[in-house]
mmCIF file with all atom_site columns, C-alpha atoms in Angstrom:
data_model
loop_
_atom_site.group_PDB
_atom_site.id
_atom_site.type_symbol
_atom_site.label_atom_id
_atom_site.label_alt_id
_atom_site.label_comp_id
_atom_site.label_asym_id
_atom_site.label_entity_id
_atom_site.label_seq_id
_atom_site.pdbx_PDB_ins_code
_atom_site.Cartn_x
_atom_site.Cartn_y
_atom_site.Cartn_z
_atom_site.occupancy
_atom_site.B_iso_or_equiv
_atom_site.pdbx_formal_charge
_atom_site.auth_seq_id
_atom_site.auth_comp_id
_atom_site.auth_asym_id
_atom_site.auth_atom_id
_atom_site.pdbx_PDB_model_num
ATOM 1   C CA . UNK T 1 1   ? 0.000   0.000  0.000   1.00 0.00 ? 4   UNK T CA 1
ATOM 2   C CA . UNK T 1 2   ? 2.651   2.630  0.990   1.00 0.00 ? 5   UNK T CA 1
ATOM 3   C CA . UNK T 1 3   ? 4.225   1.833  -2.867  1.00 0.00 ? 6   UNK T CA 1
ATOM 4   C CA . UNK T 1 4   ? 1.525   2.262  -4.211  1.00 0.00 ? 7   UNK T CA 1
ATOM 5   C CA . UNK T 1 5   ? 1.258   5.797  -2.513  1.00 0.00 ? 8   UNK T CA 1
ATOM 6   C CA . UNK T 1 6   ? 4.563   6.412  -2.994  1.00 0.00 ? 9   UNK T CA 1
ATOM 7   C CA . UNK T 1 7   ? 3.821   6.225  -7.089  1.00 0.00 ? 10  UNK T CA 1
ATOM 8   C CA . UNK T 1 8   ? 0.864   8.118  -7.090  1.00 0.00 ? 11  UNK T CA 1
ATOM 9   C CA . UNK T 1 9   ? 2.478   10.754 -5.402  1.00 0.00 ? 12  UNK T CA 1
ATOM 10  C CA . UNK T 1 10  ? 5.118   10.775 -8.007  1.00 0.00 ? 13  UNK T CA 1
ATOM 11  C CA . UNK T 1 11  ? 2.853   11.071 -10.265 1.00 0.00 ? 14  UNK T CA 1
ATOM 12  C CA . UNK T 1 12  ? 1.381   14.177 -9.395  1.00 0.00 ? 15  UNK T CA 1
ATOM 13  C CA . UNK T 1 13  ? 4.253   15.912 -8.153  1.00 0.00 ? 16  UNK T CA 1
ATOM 14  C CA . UNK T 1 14  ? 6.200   14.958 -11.793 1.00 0.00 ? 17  UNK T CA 1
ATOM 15  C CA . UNK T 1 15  ? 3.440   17.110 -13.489 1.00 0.00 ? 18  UNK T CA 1
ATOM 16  C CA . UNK T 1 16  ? 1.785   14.478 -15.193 1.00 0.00 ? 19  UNK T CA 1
ATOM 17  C CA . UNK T 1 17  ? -1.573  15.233 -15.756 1.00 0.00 ? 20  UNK T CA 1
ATOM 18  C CA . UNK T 1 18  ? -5.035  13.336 -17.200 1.00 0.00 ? 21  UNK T CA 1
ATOM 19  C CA . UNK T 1 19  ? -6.070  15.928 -19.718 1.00 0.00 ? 22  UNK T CA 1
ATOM 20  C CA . UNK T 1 20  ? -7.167  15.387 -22.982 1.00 0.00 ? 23  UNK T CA 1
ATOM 21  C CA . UNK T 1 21  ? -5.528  15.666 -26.307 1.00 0.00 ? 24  UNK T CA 1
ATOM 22  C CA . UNK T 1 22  ? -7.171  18.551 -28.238 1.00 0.00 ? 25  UNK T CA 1
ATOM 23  C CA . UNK T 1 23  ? -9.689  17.347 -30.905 1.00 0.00 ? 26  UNK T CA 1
ATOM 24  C CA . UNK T 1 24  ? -8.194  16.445 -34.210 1.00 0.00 ? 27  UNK T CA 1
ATOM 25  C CA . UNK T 1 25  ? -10.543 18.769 -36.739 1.00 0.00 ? 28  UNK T CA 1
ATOM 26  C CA . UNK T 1 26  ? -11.007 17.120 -40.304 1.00 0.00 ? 29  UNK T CA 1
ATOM 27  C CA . UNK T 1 27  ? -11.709 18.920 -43.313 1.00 0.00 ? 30  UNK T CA 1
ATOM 28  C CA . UNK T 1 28  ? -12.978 18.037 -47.051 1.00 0.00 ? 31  UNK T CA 1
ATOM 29  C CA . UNK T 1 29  ? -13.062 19.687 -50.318 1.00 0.00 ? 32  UNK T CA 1
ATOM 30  C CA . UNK T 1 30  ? -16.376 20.266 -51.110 1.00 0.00 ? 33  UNK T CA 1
ATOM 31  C CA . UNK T 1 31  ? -17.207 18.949 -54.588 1.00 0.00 ? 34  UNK T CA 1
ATOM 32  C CA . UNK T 1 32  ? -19.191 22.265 -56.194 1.00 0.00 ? 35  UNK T CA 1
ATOM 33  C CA . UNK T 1 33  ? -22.001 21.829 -58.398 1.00 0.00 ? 36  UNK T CA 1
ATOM 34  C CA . UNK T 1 34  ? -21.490 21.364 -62.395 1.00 0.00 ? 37  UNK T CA 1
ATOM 35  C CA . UNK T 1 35  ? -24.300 22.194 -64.919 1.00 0.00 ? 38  UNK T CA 1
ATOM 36  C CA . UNK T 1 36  ? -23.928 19.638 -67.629 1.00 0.00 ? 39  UNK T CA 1
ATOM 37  C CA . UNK T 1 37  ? -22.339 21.169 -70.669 1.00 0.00 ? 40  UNK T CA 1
ATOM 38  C CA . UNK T 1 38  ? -24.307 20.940 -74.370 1.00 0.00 ? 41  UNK T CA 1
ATOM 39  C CA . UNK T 1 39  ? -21.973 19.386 -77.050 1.00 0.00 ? 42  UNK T CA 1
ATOM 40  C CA . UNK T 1 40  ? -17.859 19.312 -77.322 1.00 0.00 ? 43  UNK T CA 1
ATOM 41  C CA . UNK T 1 41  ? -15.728 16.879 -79.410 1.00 0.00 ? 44  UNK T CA 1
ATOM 42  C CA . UNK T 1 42  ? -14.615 14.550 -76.087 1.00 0.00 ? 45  UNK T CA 1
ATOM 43  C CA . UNK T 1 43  ? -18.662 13.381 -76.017 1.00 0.00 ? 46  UNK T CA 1
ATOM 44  C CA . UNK T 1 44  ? -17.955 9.935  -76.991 1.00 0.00 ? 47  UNK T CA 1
ATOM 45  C CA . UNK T 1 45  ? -14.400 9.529  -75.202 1.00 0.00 ? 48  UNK T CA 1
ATOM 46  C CA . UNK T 1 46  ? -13.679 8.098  -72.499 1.00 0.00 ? 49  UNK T CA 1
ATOM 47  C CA . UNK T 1 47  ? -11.368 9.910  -69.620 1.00 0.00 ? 50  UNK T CA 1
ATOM 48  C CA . UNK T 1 48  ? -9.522  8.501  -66.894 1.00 0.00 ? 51  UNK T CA 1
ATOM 49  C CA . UNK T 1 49  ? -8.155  10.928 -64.182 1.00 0.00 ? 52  UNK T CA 1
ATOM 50  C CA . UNK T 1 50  ? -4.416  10.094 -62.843 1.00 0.00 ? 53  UNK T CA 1
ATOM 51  C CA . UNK T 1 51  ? -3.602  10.796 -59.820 1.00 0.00 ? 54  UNK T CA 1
ATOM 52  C CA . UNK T 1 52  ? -1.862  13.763 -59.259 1.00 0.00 ? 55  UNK T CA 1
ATOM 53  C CA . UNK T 1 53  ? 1.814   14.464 -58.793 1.00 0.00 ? 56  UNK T CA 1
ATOM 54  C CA . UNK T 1 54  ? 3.101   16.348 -56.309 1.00 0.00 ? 57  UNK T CA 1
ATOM 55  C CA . UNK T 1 55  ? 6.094   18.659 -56.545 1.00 0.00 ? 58  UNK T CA 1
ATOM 56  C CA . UNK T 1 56  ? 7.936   19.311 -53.453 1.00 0.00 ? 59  UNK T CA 1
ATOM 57  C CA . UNK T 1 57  ? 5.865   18.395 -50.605 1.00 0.00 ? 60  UNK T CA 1
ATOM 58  C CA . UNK T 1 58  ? 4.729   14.724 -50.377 1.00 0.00 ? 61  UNK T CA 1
ATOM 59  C CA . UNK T 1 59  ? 0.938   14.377 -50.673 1.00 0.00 ? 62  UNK T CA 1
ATOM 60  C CA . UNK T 1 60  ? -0.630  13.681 -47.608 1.00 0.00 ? 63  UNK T CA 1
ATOM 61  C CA . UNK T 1 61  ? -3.560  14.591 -45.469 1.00 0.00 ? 64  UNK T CA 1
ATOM 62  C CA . UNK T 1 62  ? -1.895  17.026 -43.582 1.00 0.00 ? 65  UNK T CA 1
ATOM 63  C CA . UNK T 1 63  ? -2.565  20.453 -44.105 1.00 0.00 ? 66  UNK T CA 1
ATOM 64  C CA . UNK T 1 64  ? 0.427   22.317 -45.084 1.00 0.00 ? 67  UNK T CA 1
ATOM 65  C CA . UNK T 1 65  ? 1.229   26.044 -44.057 1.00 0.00 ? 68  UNK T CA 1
ATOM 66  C CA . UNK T 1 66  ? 4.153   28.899 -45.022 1.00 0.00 ? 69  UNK T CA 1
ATOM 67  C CA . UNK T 1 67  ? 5.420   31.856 -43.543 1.00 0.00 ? 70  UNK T CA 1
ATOM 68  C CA . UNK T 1 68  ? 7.985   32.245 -45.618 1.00 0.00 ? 71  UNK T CA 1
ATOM 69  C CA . UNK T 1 69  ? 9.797   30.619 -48.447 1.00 0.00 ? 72  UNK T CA 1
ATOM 70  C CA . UNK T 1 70  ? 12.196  28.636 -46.107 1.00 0.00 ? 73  UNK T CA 1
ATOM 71  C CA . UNK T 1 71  ? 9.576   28.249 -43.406 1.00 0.00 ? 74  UNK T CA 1
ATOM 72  C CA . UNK T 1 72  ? 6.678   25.672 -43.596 1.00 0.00 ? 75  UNK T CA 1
ATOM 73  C CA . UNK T 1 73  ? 4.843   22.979 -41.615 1.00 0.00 ? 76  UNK T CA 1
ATOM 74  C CA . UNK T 1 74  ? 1.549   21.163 -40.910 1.00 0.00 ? 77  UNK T CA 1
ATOM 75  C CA . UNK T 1 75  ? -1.324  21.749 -38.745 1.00 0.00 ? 78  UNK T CA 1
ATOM 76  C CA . UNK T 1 76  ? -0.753  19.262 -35.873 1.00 0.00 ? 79  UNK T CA 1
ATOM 77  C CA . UNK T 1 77  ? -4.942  19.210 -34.761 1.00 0.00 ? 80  UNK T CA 1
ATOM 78  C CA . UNK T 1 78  ? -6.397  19.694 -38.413 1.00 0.00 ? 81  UNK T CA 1
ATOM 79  C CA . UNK T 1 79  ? -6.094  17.687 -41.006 1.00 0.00 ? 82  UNK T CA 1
ATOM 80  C CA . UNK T 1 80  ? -7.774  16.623 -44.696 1.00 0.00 ? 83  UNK T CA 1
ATOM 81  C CA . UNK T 1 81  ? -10.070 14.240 -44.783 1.00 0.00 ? 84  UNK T CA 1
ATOM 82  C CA . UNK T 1 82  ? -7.741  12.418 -47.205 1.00 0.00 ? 85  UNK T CA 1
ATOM 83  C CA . UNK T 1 83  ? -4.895  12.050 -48.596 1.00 0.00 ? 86  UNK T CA 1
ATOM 84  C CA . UNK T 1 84  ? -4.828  15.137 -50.534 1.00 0.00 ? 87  UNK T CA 1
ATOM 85  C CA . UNK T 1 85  ? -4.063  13.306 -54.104 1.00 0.00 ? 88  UNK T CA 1
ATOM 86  C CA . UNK T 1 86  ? -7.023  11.258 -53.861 1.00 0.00 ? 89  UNK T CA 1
ATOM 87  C CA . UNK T 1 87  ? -8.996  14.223 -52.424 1.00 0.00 ? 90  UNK T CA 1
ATOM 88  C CA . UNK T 1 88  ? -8.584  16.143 -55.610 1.00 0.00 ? 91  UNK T CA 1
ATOM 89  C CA . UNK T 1 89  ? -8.377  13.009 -58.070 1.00 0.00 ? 92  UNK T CA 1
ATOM 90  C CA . UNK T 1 90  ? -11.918 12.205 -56.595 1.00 0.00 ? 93  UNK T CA 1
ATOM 91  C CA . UNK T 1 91  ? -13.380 15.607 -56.905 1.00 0.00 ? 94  UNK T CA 1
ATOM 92  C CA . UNK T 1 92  ? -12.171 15.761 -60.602 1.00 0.00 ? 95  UNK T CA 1
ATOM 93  C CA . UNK T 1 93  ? -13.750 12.608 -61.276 1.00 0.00 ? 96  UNK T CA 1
ATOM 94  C CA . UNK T 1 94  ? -16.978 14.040 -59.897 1.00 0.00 ? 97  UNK T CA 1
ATOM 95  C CA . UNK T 1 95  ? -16.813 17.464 -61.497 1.00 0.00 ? 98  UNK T CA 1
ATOM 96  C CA . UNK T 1 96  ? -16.172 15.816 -65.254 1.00 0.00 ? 99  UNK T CA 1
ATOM 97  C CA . UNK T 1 97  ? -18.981 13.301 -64.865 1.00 0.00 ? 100 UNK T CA 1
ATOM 98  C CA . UNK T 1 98  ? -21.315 15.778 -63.489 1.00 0.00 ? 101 UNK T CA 1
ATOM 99  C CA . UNK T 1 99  ? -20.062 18.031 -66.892 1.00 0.00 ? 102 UNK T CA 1
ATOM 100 C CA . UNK T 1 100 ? -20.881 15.534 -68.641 1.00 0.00 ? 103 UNK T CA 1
ATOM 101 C CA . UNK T 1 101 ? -18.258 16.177 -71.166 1.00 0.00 ? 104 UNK T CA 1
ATOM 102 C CA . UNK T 1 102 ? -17.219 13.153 -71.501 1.00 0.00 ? 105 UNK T CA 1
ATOM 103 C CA . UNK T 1 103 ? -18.793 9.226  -72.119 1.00 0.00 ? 106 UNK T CA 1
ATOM 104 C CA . UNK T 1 104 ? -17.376 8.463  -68.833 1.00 0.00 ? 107 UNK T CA 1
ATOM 105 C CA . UNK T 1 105 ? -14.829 9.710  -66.375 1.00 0.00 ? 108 UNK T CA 1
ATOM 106 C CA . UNK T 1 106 ? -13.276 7.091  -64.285 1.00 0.00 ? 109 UNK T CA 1
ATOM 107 C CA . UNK T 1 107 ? -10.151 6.885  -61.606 1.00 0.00 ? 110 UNK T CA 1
ATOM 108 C CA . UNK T 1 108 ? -6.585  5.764  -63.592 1.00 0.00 ? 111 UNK T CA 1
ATOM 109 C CA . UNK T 1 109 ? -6.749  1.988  -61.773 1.00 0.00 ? 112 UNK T CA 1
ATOM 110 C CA . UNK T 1 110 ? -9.850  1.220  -63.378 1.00 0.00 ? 113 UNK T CA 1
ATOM 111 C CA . UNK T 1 111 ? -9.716  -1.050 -66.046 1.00 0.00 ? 114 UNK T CA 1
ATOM 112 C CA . UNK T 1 112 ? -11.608 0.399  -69.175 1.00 0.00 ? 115 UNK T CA 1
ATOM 113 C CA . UNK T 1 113 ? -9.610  0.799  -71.724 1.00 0.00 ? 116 UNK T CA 1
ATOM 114 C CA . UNK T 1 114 ? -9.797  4.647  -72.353 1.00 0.00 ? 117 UNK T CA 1
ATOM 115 C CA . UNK T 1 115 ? -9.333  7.376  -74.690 1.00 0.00 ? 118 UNK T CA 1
ATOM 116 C CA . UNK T 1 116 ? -7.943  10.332 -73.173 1.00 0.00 ? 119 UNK T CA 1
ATOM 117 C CA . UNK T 1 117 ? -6.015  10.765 -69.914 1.00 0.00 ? 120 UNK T CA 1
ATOM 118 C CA . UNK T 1 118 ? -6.036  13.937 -67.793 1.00 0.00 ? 121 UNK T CA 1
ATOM 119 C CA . UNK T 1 119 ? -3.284  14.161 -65.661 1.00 0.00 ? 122 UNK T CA 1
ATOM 120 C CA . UNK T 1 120 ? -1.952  16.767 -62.901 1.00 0.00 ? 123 UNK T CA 1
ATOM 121 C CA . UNK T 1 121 ? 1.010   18.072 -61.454 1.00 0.00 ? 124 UNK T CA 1
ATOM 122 C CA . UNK T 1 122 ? 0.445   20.027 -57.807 1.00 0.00 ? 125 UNK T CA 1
ATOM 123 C CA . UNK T 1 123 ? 2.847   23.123 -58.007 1.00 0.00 ? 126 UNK T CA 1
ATOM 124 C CA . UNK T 1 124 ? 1.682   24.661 -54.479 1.00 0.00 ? 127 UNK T CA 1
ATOM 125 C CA . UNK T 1 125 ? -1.306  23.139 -52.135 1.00 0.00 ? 128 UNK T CA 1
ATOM 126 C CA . UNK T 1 126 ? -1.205  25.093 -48.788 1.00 0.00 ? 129 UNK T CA 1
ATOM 127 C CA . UNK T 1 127 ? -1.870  27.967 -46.775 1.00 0.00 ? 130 UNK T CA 1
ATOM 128 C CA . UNK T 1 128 ? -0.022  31.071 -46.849 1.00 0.00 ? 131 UNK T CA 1
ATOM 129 C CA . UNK T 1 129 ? 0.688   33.503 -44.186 1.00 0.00 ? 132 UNK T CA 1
ATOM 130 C CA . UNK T 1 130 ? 2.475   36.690 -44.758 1.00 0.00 ? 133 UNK T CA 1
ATOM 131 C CA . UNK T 1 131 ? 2.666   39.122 -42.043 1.00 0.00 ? 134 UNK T CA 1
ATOM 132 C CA . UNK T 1 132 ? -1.070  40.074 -41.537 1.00 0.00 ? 135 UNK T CA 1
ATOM 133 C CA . UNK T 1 133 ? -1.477  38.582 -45.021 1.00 0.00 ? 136 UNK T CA 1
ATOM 134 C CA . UNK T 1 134 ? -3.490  35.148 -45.012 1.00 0.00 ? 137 UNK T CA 1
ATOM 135 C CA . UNK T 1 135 ? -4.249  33.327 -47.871 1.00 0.00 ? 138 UNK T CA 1
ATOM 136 C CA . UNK T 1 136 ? -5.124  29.743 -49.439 1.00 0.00 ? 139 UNK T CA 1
ATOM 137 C CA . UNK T 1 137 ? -2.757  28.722 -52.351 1.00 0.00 ? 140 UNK T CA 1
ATOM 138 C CA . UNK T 1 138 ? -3.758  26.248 -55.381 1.00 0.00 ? 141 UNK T CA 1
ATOM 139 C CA . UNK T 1 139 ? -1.752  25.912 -58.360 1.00 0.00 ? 142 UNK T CA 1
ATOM 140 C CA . UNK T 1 140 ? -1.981  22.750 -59.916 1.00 0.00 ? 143 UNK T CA 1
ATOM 141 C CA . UNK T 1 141 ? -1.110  22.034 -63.904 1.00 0.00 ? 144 UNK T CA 1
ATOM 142 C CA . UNK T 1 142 ? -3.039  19.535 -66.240 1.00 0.00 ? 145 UNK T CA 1
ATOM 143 C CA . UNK T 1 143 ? -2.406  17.884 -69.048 1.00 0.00 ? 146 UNK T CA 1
ATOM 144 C CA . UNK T 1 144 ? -4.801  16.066 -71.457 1.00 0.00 ? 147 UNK T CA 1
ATOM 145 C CA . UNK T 1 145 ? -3.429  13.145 -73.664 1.00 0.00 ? 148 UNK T CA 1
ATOM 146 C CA . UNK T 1 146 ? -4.649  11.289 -76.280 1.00 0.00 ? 149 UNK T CA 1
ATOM 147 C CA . UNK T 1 147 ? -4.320  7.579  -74.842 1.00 0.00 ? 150 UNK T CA 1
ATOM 148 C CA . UNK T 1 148 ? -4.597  5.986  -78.030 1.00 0.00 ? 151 UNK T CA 1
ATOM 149 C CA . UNK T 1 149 ? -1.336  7.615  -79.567 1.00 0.00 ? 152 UNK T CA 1
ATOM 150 C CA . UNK T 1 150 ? 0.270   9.114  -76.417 1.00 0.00 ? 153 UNK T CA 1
ATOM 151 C CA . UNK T 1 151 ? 0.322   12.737 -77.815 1.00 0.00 ? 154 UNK T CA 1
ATOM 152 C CA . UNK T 1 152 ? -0.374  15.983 -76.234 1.00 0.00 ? 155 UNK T CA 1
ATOM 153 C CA . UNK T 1 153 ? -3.777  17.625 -76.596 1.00 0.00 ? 156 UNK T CA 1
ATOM 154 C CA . UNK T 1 154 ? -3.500  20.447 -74.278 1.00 0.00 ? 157 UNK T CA 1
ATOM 155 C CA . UNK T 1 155 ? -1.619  21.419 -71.333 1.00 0.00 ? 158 UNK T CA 1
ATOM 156 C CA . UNK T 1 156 ? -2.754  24.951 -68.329 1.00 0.00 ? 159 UNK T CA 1
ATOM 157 C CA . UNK T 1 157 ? -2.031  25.673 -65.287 1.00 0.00 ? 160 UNK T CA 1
ATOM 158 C CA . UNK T 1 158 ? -4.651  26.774 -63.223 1.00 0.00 ? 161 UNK T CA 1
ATOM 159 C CA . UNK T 1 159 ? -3.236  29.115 -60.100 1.00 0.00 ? 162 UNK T CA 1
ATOM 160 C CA . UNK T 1 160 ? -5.567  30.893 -57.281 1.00 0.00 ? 163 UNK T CA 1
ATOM 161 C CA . UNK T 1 161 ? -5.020  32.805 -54.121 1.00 0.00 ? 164 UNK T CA 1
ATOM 162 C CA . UNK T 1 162 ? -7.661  33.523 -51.846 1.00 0.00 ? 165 UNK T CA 1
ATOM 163 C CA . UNK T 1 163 ? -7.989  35.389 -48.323 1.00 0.00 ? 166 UNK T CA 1
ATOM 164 C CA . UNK T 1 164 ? -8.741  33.282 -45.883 1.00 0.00 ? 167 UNK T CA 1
ATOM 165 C CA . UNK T 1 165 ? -11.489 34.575 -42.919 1.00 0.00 ? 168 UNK T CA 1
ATOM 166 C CA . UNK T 1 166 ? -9.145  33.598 -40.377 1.00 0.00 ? 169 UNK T CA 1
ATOM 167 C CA . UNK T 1 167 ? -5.214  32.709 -39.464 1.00 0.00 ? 170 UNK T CA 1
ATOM 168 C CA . UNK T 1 168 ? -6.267  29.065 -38.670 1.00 0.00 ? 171 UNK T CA 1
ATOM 169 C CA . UNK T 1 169 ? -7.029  25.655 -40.664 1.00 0.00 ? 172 UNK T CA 1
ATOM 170 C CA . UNK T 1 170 ? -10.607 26.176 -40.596 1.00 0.00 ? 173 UNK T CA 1
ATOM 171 C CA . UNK T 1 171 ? -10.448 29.568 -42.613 1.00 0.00 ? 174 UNK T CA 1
ATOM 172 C CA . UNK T 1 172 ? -7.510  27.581 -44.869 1.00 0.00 ? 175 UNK T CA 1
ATOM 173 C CA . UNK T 1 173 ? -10.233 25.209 -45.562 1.00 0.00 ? 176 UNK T CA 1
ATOM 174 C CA . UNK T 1 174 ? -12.841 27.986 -46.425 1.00 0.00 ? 177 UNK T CA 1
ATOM 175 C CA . UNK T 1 175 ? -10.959 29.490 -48.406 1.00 0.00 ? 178 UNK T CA 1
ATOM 176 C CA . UNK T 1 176 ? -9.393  26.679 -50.312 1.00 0.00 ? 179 UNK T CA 1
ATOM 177 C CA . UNK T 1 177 ? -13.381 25.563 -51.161 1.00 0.00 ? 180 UNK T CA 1
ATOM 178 C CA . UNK T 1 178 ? -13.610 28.735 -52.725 1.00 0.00 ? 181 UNK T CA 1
ATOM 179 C CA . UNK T 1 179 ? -11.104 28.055 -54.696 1.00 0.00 ? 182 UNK T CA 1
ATOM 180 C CA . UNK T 1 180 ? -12.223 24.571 -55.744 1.00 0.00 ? 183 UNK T CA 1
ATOM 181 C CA . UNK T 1 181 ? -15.132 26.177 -57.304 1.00 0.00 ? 184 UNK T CA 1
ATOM 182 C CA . UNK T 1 182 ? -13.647 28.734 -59.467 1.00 0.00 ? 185 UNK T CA 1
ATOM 183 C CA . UNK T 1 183 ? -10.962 26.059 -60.523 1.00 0.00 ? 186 UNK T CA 1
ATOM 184 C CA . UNK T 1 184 ? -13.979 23.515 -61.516 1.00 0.00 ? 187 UNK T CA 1
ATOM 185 C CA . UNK T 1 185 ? -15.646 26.029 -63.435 1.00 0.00 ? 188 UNK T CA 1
ATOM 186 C CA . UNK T 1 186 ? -12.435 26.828 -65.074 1.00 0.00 ? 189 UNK T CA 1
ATOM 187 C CA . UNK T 1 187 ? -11.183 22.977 -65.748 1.00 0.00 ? 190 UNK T CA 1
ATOM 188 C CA . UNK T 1 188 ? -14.819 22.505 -67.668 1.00 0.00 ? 191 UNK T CA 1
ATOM 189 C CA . UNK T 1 189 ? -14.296 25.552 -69.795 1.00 0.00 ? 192 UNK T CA 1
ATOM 190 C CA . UNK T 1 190 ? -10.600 24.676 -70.405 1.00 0.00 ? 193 UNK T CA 1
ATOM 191 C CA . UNK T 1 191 ? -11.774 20.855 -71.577 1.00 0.00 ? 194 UNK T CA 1
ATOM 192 C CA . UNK T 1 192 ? -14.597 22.500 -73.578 1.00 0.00 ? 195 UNK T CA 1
ATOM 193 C CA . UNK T 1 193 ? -12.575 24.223 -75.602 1.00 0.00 ? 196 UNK T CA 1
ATOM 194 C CA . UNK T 1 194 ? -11.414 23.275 -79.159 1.00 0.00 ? 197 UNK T CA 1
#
């Protein structure tokens, strides 16, 4: 008994204390609504969507921030709701098809043989913070191929900055929602185009 009192008081006098962790927060992109788009030349094609390449930072479900050009890290209580790569493959997928643009749009491991590939290539991903400046970054590059013969349709890149409410994850997230809108608007228009 007088060990066992001998630990407990240990215990409290070593500063260890019983509180609890702080809540991991999860956040999603938001897949915006797509009005289906009359006519275009991919009609009867079918797309599959890689998944996206990052450059630089490894894609992850962490939620990456910068102060500076030398000085970045992750949230350590927020996080994605998924890997960030399949995030964005998946709301591609579900932007196209909603377009419909295309015969189908399906995810690179499925088997259909397809017609054209759209692939990407994340430049920047994150949030931005700049003094009293606070912003959400997306610049992300795609690339249509014809699968049949490997050659290059068409090639953008698509970049956005937008103020975030606040200096936190949560206005990150906000802000990087806004984004995904004006960038699915802007990927439909792109594809639509001769």
């Amino acid at each position: 008994m007088r060990y066992i009192m001998l630990v407990l008081s240990f215990l409290l006098l070593s500063g260890c204390s019983f509180k609890e962790a702080p809540v991991m927060k999860v956040y999603s992109l938001l897949i915006p609504h797509v009005s289906p788009v009359s006519g275009g030349e991919y009609r009867n094609k079918i797309l599959k969507v890689s998944y996206p390449v990052g450059l630089g930072e490894k894609l992850t479900d962490g939620m990456l921030y910068s102060y500076s050009l030398s000085d970045s890290g992750e949230y350590l209580n927020s996080r994605w709701s998924n890997n960030i790569g399949r995030l964005l493959q998946g709301s591609m997928i579900q932007i196209l098809s909603q377009s419909r643009l295309f015969k189908v749009v399906v995810p690179y491991t499925s088997n259909i043989e397809e017609n054209l590939r759209l692939e990407s290539t994340i430049f920047d991903f994150s949030h931005h913070v700049r003094g009293k400046d606070s912003y959400a970054v997306v610049s992300i590059q795609f690339t249509l191929t014809n699968a049949e013969t490997g050659k290059l349709l068409k090639a953008k890149r698509f970049s956005y900055r937008e103020n975030t409410p606040t200096t936190d994850a949560k206005g990150y997230a906000e802000a990087t929602n806004r984004i995904m809108v004006k960038l699915s608007r802007d990927l439909v228009r792109w594809l639509k185009q001769d």
